[in-house]
C-alpha positions as a printed Julia matrix, in Angstrom:
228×3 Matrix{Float64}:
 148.94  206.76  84.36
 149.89  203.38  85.51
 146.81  201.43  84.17
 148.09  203.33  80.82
 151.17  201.2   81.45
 149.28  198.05  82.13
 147.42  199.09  78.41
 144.19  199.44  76.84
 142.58  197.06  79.68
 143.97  196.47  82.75
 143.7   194.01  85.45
 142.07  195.24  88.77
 143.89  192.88  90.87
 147.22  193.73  89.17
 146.71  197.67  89.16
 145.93  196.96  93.09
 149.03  195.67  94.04
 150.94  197.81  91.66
 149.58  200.82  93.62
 149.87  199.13  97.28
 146.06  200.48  97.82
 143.02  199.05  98.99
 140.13  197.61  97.18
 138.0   200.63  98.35
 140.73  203.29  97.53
 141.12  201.73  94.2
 137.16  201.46  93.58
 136.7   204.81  94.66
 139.59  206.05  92.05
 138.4   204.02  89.51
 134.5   204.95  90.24
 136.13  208.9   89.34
 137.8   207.84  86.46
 134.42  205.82  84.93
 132.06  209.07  86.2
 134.8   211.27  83.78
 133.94  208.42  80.73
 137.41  207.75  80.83
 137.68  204.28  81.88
 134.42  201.5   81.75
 134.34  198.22  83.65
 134.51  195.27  81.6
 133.78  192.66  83.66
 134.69  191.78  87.74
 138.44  192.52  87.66
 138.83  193.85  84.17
 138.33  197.32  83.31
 139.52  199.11  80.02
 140.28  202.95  78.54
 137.15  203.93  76.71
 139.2   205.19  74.11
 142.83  204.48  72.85
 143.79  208.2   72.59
 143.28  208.29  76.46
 145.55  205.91  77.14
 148.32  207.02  75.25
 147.71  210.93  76.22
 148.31  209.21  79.73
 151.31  206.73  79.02
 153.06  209.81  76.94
 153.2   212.11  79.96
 156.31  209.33  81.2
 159.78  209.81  80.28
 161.26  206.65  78.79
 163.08  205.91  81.87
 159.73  205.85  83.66
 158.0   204.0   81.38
 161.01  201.03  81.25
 161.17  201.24  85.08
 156.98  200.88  85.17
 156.77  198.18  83.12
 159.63  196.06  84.62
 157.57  196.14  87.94
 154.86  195.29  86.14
 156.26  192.04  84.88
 157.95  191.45  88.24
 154.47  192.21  89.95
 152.66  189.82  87.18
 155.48  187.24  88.12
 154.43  187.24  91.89
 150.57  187.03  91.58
 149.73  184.66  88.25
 152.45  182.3   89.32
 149.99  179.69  89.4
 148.37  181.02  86.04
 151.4   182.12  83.91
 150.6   180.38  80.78
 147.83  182.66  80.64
 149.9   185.89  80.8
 152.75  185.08  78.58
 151.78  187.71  75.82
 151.59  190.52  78.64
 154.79  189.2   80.37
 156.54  189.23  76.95
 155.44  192.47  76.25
 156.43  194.45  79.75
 159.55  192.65  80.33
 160.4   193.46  76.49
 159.66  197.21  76.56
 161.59  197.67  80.1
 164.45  196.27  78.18
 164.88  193.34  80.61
 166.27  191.24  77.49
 166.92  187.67  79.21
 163.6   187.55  80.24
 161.94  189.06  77.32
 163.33  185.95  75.26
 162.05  183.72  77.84
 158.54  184.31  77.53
 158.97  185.77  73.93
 160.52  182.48  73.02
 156.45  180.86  75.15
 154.19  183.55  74.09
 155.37  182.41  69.96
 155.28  178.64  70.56
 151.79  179.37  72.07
 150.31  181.57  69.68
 151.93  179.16  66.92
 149.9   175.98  68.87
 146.73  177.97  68.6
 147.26  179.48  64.76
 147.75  182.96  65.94
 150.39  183.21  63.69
 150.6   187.23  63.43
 151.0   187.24  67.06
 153.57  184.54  66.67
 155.68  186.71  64.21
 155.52  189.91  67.15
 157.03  186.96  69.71
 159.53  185.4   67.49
 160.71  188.85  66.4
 161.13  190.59  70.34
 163.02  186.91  70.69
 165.4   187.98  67.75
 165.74  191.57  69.06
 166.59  190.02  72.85
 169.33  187.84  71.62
 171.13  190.57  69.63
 170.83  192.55  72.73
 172.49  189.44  75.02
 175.02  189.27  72.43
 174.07  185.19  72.14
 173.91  182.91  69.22
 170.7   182.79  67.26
 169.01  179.44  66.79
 168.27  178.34  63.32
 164.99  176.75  65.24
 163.7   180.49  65.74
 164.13  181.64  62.49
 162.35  178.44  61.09
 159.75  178.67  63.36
 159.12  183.05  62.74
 159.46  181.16  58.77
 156.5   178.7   59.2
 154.38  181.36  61.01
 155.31  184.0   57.39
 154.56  180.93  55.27
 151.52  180.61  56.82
 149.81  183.82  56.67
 150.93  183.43  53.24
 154.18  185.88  53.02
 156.33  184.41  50.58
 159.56  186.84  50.82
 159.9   187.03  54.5
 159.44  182.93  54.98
 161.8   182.49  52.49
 164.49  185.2   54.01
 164.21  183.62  57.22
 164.41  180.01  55.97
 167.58  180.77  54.52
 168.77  182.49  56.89
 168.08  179.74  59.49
 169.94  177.47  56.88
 173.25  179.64  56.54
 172.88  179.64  60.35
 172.76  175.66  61.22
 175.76  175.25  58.25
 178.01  177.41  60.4
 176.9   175.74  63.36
 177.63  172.61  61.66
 174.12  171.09  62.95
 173.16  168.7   60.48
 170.0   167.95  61.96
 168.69  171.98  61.29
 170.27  172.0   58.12
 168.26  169.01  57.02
 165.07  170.48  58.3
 165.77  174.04  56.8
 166.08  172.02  53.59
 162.65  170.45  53.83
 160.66  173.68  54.65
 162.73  175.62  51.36
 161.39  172.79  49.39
 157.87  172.93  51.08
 157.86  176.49  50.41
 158.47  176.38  46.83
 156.03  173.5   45.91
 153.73  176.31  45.46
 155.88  178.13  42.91
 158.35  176.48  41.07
 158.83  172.25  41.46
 162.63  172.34  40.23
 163.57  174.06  43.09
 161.33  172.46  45.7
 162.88  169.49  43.67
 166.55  170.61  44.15
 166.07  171.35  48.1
 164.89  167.82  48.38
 167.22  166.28  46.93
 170.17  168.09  49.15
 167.87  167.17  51.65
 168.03  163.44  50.87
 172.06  163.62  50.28
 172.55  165.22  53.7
 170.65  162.28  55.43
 172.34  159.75  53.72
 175.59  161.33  54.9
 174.2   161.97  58.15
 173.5   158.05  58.3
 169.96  158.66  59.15
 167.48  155.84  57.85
 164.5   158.16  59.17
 165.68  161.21  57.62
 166.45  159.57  54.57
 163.18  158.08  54.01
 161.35  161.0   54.85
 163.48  162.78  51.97
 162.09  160.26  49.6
């Protein structure tokens, strides 16, 4: 039931210290649950449910208390023993830490796991991140950047989804014109007009040209030029 929690694979190390066991108790429990065909070994320290339907048979046996208490000492555990290695659990971390409802650290490493998966054009998975980073700040009752919307915008616009790119590019405009932040506004501008190249050159024309207007009232020479 806990390596349900961990998810389809799980971490040998991790489930170890999760369960405060030995590596013979646990190899002994885990040689009983591969003998069954429930669970194969993967590799050294990675082992994985043979089937899906296993795993959530097991993880739906928890209450939702349980399973938000389980999976915010998982991320506490995974905090303690990849300290050294984090970068490499961000997705997990993000994950756990979002489904115990532990919202200021959800956005943390919601806010990682999406610039990460952006850097190496996992853009789906950058959507996932961006969105639990939305969901978090409603949750904290904070201010939403206009940076995350333009960011969850670029990964849409990318993968080729017209509607939601432009919903959240103008939503990340609205955002940075009631923050008064010229410098996302001006931004926000250039993606719209990036976005409609594609489709319709009046308007990407239009967004440029606000574009150019704010930098010249901005009194930005760089901004300004890269309107033009």
């Amino acid at each position: 039931t806990l390596a349900a929690v961990l998810g389809r694979r799980f971490n040998f190390r991790l489930l170890q210290e999760l369960l405060e066991t030995d590596e013979d108790d646990l190899m002994n429990r885990l040689k009983q649950l591969v003998n069954a065909q429930l669970v194969v070994e993967e590799g050294v320290d990675l082992f994985a449910f043979r089937h899906a339907l296993t795993r959530e048979a097991a993880y739906s046996t928890l209450l939702l208390r349980e399973r938000q208490n389980l999976h915010r000492l998982v991320g506490e555990t995974m905090e303690r023993i990849f300290a050294a290695s984090q970068n490499s659990h961000l997705a997990d971390l993000s994950y756990h830490y979002f489904t115990a409802g532990e919202w200021q650290k959800a956005l943390d490493y919601s806010q990682r796991a999406g610039d990460q998966a952006c850097m190496l054009y996992a853009q789906r998975e950058a959507i996932v991140f961006y969105s639990r980073v939305l969901v978090a700040t409603r949750e904290l009752n904070i201010a939403i950047e206009p940076a995350l919307l333009t960011a969850r915008g670029h990964a849409y616009e990318v993968m080729g989804d017209f509607k939601s790119a432009l919903d959240d590019y103008e939503q990340s405009l609205k955002l940075a014109q009631q923050k008064k932040d010229g410098q996302a506004e001006w931004q926000t501008l250039i993606d719209l007009g990036s976005l409609w190249a594609g489709r319709d050159y009046q308007q990407t024309g239009e967004y440029f040209r606000r574009a150019e207007e704010l930098a010249r009232k901005l009194e930005n020479p760089k901004l300004q030029a890269q309107s033009l």
